[in-house]
mmCIF file of C-alpha atoms and ligand atoms in Angstrom:
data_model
loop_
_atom_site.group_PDB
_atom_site.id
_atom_site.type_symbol
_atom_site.label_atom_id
_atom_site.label_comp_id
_atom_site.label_asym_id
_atom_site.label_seq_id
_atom_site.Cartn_x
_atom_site.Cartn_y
_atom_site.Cartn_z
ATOM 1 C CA UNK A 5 23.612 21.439 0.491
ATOM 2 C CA UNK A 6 21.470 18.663 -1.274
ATOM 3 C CA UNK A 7 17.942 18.684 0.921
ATOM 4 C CA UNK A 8 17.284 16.005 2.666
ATOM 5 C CA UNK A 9 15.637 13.260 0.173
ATOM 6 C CA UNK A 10 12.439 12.211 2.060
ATOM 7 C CA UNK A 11 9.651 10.366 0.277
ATOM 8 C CA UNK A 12 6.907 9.722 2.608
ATOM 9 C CA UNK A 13 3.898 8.358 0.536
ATOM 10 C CA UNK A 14 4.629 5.483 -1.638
ATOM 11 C CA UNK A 15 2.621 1.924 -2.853
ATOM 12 C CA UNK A 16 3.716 -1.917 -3.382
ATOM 13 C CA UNK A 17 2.360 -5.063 -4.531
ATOM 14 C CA UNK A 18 0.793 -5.289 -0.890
ATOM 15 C CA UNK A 19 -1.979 -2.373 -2.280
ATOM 16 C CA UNK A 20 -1.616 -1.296 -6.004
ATOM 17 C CA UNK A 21 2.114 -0.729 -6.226
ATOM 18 C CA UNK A 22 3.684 -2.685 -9.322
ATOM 19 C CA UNK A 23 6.733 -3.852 -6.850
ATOM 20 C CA UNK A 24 7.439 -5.531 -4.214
ATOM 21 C CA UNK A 25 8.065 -4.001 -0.676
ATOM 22 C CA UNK A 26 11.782 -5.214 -1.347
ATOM 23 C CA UNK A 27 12.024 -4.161 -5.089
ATOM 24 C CA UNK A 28 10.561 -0.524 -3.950
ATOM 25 C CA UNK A 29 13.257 -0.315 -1.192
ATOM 26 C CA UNK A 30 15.954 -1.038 -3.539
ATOM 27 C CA UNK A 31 14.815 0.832 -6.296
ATOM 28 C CA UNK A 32 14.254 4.344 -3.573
ATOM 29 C CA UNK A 33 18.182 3.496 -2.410
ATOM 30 C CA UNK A 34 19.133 3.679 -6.004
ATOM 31 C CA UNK A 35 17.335 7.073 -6.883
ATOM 32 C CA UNK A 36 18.865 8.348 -3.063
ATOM 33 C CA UNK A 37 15.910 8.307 -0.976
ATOM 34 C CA UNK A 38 17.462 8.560 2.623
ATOM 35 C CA UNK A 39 14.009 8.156 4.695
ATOM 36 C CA UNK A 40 11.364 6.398 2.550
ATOM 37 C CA UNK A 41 7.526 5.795 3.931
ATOM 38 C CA UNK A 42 5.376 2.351 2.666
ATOM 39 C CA UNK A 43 1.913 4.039 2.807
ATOM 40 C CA UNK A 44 -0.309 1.128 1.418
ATOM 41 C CA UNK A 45 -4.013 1.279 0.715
ATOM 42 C CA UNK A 46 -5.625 0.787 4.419
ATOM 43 C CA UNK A 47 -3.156 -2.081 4.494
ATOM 44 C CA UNK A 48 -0.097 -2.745 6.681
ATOM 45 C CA UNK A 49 1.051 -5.929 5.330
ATOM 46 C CA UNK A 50 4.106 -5.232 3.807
ATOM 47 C CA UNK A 51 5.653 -3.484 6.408
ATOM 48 C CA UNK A 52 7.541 -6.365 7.868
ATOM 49 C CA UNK A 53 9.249 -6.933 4.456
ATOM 50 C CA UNK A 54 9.843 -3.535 3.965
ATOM 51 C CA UNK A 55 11.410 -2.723 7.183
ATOM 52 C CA UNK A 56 13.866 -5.589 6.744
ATOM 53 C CA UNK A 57 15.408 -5.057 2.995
ATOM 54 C CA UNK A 58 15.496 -1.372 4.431
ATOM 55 C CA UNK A 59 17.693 -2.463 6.917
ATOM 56 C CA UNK A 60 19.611 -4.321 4.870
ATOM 57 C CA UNK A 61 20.601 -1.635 2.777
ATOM 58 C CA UNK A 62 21.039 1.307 5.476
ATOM 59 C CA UNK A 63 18.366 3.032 4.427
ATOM 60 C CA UNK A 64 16.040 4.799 7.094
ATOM 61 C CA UNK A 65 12.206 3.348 7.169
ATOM 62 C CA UNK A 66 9.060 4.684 8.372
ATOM 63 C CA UNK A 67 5.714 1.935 8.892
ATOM 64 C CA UNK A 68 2.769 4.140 7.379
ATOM 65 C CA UNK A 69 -0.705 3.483 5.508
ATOM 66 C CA UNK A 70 -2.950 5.085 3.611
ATOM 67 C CA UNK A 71 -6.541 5.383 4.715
ATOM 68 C CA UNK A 72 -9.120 5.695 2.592
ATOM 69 C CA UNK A 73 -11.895 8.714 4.010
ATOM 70 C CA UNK A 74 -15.184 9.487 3.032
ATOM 71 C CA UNK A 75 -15.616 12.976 4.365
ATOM 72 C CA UNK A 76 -19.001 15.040 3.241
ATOM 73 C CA UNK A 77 -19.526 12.631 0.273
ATOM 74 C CA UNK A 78 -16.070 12.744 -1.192
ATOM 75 C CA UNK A 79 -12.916 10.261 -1.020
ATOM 76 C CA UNK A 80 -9.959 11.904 0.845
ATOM 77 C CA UNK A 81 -7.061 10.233 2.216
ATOM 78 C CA UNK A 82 -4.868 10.249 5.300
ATOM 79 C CA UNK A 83 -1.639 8.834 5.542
ATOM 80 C CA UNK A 84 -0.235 7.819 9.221
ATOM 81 C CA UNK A 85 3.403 8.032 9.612
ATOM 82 C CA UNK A 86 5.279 6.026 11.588
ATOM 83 C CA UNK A 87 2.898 3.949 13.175
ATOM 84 C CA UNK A 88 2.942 0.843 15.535
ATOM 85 C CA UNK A 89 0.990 -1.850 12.370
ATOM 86 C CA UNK A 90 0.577 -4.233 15.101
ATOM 87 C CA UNK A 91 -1.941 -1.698 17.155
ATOM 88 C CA UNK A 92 -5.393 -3.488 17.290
ATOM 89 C CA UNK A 93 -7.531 -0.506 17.132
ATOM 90 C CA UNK A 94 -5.525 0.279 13.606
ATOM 91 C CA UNK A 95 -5.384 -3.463 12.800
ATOM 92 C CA UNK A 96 -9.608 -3.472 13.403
ATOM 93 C CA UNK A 97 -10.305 -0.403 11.260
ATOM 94 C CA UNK A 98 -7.945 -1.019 8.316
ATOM 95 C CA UNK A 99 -9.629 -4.361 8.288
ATOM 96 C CA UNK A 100 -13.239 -3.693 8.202
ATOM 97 C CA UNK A 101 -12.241 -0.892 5.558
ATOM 98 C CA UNK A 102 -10.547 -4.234 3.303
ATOM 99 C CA UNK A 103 -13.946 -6.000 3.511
ATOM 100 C CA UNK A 104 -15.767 -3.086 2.391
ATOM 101 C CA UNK A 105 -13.159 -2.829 -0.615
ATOM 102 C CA UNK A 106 -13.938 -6.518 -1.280
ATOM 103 C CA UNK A 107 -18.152 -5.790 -1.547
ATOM 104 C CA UNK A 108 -17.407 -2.991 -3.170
ATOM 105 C CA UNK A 109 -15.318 -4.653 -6.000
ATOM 106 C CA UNK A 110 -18.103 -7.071 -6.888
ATOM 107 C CA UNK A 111 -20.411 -3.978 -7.186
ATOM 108 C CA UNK A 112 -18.516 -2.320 -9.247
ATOM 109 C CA UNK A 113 -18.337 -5.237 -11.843
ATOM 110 C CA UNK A 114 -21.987 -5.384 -11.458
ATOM 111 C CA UNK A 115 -22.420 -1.816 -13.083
ATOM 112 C CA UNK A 116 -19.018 -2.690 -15.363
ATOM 113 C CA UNK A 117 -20.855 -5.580 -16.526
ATOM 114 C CA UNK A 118 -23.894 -3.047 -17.376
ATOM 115 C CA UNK A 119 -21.939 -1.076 -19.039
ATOM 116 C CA UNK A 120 -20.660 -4.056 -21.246
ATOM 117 C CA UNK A 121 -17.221 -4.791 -19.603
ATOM 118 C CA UNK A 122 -17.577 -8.404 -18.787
ATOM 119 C CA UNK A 123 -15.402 -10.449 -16.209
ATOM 120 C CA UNK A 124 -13.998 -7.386 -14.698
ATOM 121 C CA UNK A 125 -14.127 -8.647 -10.889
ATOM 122 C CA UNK A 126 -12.020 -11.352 -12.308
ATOM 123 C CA UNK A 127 -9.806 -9.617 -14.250
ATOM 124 C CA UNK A 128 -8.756 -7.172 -11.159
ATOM 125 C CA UNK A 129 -8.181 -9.646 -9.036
ATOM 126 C CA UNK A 130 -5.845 -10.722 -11.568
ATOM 127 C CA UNK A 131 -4.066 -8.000 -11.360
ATOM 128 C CA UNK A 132 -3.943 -7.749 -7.579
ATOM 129 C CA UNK A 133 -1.369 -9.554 -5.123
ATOM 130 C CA UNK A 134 -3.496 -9.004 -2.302
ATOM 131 C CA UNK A 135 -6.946 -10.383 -3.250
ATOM 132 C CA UNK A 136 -8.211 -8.783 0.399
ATOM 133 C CA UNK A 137 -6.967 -5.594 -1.312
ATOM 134 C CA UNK A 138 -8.771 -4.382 -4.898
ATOM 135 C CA UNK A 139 -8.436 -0.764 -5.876
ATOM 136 C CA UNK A 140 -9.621 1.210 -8.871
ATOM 137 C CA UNK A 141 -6.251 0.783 -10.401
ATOM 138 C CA UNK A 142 -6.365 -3.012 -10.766
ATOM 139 C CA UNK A 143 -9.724 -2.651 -12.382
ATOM 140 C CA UNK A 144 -7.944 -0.151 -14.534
ATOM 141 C CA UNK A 145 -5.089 -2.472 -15.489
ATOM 142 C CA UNK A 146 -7.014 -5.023 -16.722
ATOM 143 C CA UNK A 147 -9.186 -3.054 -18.568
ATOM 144 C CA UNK A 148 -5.934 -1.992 -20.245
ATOM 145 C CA UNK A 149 -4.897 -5.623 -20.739
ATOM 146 C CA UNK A 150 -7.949 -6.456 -22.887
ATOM 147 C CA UNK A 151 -7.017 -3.485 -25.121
ATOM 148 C CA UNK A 152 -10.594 -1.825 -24.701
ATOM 149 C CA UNK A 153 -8.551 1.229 -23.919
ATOM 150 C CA UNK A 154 -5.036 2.224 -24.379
ATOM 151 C CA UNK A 155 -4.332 3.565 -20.867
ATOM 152 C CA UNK A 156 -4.747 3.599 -17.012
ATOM 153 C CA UNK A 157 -5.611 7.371 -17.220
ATOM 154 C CA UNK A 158 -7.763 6.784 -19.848
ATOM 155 C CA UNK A 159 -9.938 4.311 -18.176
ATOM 156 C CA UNK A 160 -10.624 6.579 -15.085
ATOM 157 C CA UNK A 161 -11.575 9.327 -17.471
ATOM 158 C CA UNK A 162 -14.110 6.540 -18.874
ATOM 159 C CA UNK A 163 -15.195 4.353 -16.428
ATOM 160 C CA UNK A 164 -13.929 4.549 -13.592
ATOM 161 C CA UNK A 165 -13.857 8.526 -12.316
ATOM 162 C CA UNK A 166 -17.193 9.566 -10.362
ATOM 163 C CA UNK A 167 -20.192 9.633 -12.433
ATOM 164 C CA UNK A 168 -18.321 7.240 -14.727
ATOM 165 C CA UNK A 169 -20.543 3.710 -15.231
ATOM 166 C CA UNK A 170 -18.056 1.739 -13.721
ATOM 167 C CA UNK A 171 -17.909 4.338 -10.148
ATOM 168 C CA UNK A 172 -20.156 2.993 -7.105
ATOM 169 C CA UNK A 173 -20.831 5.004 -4.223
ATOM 170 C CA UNK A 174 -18.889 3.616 -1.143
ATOM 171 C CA UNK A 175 -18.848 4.625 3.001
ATOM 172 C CA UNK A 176 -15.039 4.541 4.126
ATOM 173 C CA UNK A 177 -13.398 4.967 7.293
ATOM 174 C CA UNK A 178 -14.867 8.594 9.085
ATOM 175 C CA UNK A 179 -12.193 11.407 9.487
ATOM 176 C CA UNK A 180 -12.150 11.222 12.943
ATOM 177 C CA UNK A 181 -11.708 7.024 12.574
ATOM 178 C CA UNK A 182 -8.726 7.555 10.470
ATOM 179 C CA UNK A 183 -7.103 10.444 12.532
ATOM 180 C CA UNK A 184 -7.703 8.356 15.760
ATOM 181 C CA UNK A 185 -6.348 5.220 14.571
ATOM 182 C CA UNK A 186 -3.433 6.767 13.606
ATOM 183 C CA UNK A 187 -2.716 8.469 16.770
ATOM 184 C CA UNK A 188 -3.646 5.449 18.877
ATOM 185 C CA UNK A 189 -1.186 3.696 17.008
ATOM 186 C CA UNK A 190 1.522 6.048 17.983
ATOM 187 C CA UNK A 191 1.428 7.870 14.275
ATOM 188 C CA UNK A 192 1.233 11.718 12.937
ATOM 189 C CA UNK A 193 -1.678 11.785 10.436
ATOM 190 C CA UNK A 194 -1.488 13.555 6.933
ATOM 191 C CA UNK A 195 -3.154 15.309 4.398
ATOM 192 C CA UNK A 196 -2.562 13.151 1.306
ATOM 193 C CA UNK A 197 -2.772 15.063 -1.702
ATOM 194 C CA UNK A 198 -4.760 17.627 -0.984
ATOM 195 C CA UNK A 199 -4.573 19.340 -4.432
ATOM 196 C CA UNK A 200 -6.251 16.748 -5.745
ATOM 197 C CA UNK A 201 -9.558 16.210 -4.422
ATOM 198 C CA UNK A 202 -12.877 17.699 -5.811
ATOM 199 C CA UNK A 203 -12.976 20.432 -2.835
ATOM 200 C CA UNK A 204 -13.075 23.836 -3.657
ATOM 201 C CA UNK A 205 -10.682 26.480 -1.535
ATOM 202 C CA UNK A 206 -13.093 26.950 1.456
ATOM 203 C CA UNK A 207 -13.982 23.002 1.735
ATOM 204 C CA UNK A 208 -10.622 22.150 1.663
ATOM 205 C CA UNK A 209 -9.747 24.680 4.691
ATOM 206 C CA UNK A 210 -13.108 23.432 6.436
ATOM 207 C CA UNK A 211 -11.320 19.385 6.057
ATOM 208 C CA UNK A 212 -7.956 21.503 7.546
ATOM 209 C CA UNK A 213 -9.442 22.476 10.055
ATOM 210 C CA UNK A 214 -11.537 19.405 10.748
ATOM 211 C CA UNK A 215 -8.801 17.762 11.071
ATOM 212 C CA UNK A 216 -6.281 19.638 12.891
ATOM 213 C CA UNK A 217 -8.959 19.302 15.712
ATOM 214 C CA UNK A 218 -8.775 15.664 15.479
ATOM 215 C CA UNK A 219 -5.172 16.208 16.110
ATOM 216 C CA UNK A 220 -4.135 15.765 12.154
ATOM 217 C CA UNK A 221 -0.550 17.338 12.061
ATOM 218 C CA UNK A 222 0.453 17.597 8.785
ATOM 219 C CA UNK A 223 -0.210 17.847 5.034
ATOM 220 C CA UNK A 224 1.686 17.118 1.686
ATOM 221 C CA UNK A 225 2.571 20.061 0.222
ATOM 222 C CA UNK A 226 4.763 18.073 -2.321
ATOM 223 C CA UNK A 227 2.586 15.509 -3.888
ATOM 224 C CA UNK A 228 3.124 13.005 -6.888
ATOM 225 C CA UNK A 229 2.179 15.356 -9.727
ATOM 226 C CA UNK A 230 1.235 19.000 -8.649
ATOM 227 C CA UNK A 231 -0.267 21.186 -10.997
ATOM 228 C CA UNK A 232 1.035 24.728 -12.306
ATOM 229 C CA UNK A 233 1.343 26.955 -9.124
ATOM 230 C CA UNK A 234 -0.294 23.558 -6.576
ATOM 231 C CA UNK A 235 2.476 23.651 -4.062
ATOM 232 C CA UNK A 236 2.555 27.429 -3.372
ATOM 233 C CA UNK A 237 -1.411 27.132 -3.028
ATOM 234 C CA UNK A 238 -0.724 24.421 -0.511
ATOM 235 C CA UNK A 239 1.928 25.737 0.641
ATOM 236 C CA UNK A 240 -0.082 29.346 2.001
ATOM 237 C CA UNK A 241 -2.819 26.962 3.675
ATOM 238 C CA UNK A 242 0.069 25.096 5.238
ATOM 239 C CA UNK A 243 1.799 27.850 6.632
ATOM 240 C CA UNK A 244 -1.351 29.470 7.542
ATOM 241 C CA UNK A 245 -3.013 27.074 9.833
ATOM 242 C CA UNK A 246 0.812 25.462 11.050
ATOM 243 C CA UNK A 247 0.548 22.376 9.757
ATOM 244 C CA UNK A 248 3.918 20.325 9.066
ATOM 245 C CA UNK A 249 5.351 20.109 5.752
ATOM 246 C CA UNK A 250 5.149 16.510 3.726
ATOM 247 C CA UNK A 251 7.001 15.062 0.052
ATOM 248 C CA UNK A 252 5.788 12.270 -1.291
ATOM 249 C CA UNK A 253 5.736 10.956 -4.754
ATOM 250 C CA UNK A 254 2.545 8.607 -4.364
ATOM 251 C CA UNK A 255 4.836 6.044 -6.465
ATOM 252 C CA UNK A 256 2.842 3.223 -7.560
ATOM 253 C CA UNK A 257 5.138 1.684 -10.434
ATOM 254 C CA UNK A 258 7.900 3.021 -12.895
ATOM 255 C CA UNK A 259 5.699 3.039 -16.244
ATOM 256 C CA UNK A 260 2.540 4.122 -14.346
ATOM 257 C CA UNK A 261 3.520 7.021 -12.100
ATOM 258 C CA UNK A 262 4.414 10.538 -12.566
ATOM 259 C CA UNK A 263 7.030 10.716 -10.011
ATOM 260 C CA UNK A 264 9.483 8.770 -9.866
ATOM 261 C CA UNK A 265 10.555 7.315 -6.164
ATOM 262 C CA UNK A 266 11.922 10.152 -4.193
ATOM 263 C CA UNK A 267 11.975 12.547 -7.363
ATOM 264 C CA UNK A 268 9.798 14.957 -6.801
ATOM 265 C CA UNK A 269 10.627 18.412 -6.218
ATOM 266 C CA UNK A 270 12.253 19.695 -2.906
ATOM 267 C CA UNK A 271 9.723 21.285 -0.290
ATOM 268 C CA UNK A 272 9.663 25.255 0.062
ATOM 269 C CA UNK A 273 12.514 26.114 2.622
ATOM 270 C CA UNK A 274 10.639 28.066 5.329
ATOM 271 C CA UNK A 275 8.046 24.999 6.434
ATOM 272 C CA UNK A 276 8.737 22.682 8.819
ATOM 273 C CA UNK A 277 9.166 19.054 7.402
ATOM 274 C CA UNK A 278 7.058 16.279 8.910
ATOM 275 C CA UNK A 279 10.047 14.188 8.921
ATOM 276 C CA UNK A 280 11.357 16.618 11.958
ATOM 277 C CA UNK A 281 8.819 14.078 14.394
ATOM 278 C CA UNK A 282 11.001 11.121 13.369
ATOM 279 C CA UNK A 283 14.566 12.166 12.639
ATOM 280 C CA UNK A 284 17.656 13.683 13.723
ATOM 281 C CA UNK A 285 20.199 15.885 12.126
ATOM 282 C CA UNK A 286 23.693 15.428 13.562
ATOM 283 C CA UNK A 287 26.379 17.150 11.324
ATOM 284 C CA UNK A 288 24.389 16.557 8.154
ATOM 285 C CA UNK A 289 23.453 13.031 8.164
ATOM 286 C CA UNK A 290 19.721 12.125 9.983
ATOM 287 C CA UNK A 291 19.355 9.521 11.859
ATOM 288 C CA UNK A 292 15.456 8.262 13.193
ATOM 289 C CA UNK A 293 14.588 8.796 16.817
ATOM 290 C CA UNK A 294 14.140 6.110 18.570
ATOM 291 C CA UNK A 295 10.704 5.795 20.190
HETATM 292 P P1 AMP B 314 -9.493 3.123 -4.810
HETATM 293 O O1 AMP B 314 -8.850 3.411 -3.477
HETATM 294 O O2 AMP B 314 -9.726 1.649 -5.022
HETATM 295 O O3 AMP B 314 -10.700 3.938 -5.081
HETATM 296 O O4 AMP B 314 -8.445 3.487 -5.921
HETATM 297 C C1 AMP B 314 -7.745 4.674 -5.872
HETATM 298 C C2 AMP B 314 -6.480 4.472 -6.662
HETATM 299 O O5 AMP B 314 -6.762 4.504 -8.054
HETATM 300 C C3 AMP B 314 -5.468 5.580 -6.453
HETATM 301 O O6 AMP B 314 -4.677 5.345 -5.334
HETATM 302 C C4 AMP B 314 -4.656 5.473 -7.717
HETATM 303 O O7 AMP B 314 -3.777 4.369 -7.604
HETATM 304 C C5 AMP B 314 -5.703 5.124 -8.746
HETATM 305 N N1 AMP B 314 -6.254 6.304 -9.439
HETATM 306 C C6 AMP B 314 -7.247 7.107 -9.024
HETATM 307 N N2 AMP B 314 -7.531 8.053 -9.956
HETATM 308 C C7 AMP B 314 -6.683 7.826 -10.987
HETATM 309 C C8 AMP B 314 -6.465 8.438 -12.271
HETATM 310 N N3 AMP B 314 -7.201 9.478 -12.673
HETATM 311 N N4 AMP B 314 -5.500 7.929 -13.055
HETATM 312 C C9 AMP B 314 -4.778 6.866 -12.659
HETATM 313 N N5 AMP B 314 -4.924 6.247 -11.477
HETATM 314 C C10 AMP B 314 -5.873 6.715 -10.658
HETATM 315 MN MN1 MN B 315 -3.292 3.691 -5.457
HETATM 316 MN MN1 MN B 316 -4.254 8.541 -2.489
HETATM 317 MN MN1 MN B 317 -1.257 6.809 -2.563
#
């Protein structure tokens, strides 16, 4: 039997996704995504839109968010699945972490503009839909755009990577802020991409076990792009310290992204899918639980 296609970490135009929460629903019912989680930058506004094209189509929906983490000097993030957006203790956090983003925007064109990248502040917000929501990436695009440099990747390696002269320093939400706004808001917190951060094997299991006593459930073992041998490495530390299994693609946009919407690779048999907390199977077709 096909597994279950469950992509539970994607962007839209609401954070740095190239499409709308409507065009992303359509195009994860065209590549067969059957439960399908909007995970925005610590940003819940597109949820609304989401939920109802989903709906429209017949295609199972689950409200997350990604929240940015600073966690012993280094940027993790945490998704929350299937939270309540409209909790206030969520709604308070995500928003203090958007003004931050917003101060630390104009900072980081003040060291672009050292580095002789004029405008850039500008030129992002170009870019973004959501001027209460700048990332990286926007700064990236238009960087692109002016033809300094030929691509996104490119740019990070450059400028925009840590170290790099475009890179400020910047306090996020705390661990245990992003883990308990989550479960106040009714949500299971994961692990974003954990192959991906700058943690070596023992600080990553010290941040597993950080926050699996915050009452973090789960981690992606299936992220956008895993390196050569990534998912069995995450994999063991899953299995080892019981947390639930995620996929996600991380899809931001069709010519930007390694993964395509609900394509990545199928998680390894013998963990136990996040997607367990939210739906039923009932003679091979899931269905969500109802709250
Ligand atoms: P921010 O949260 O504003 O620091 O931006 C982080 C976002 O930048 C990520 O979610 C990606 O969309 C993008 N990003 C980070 N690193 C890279 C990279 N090396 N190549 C392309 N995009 C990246
Ligand atoms: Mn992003
Ligand atoms: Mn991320
Ligand atoms: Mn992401």
């Amino acid at each position: 039997m096909k597994p279950f296609n469950a992509d539970l970490h994607s962007h839209s135009t609401v954070s740095d996704g190239w499409l709308t929460p409507t065009e992303l629903v359509h195009r994860a019912v065209a590549n067969g995504v059957e439960l399908l989680a909007l995970t925005d930058h610590d940003e819940t506004g597109g949820l609304a839109e989401a939920a109802e094209a989903a709906s429209r189509l017949g295609m199972m929906l689950l409200p997350g968010v990604e929240i940015s983490v600073t966690w012993r000097g280094d940027t993790v993030h945490i998704v929350g699945l299937g939270i309540d957006p409209a909790n206030p203790r969520l709604l308070t956090g995500l928003e203090a972490l958007r003004l931050g983003r917003d101060e630390r925007a104009r900072r980081m064109s003040a060291e672009l503009d050292r580095a002789g990248i004029h405008g850039a502040f500008e030129g992002a917000r170009r870019f973004a839909r959501n001027p209460a929501l700048v990332s990286r990436a926007h700064f990236a695009r238009h960087i692109v755009s002016t033809g300094l440099m030929a691509d996104v990747q490119t740019v990070f390696r450059y400028y925009l990577a840590k170290g790099k002269p475009g890179y400020v320093e910047h306090e996020w939400a705390s661990l245990a802020d992003a883990v308990g706004w989550i479960r106040a808001a009714g949500g299971v917190a994961v692990i974003a991409h954990p192959g991906r951060y700058r943690l070596d094997g023992g600080e990553l299991e010290t941040l597993i076990e950080e926050f699996i006593a915050l009452g973090g459930e789960a981690m992606e073992v299936v992220s956008g792009c895993p390196l050569d041998g990534e998912v069995e490495r995450i994999a063991t530390l899953a299995r080892r310290h019981g947390l639930l299994a995620s996929r996600a693609s991380d899809f931001h946009g069709p010519d930007e992204s390694p993964a395509d919407i609900g394509g990545s690779e199928a998680l390894p048999p013998d963990l136990e899918p996040v997607w367990t907390r939210f739906a039923v199977e009932q003679r091979g077709t899931y269905s969500l639980k109802t709250r």
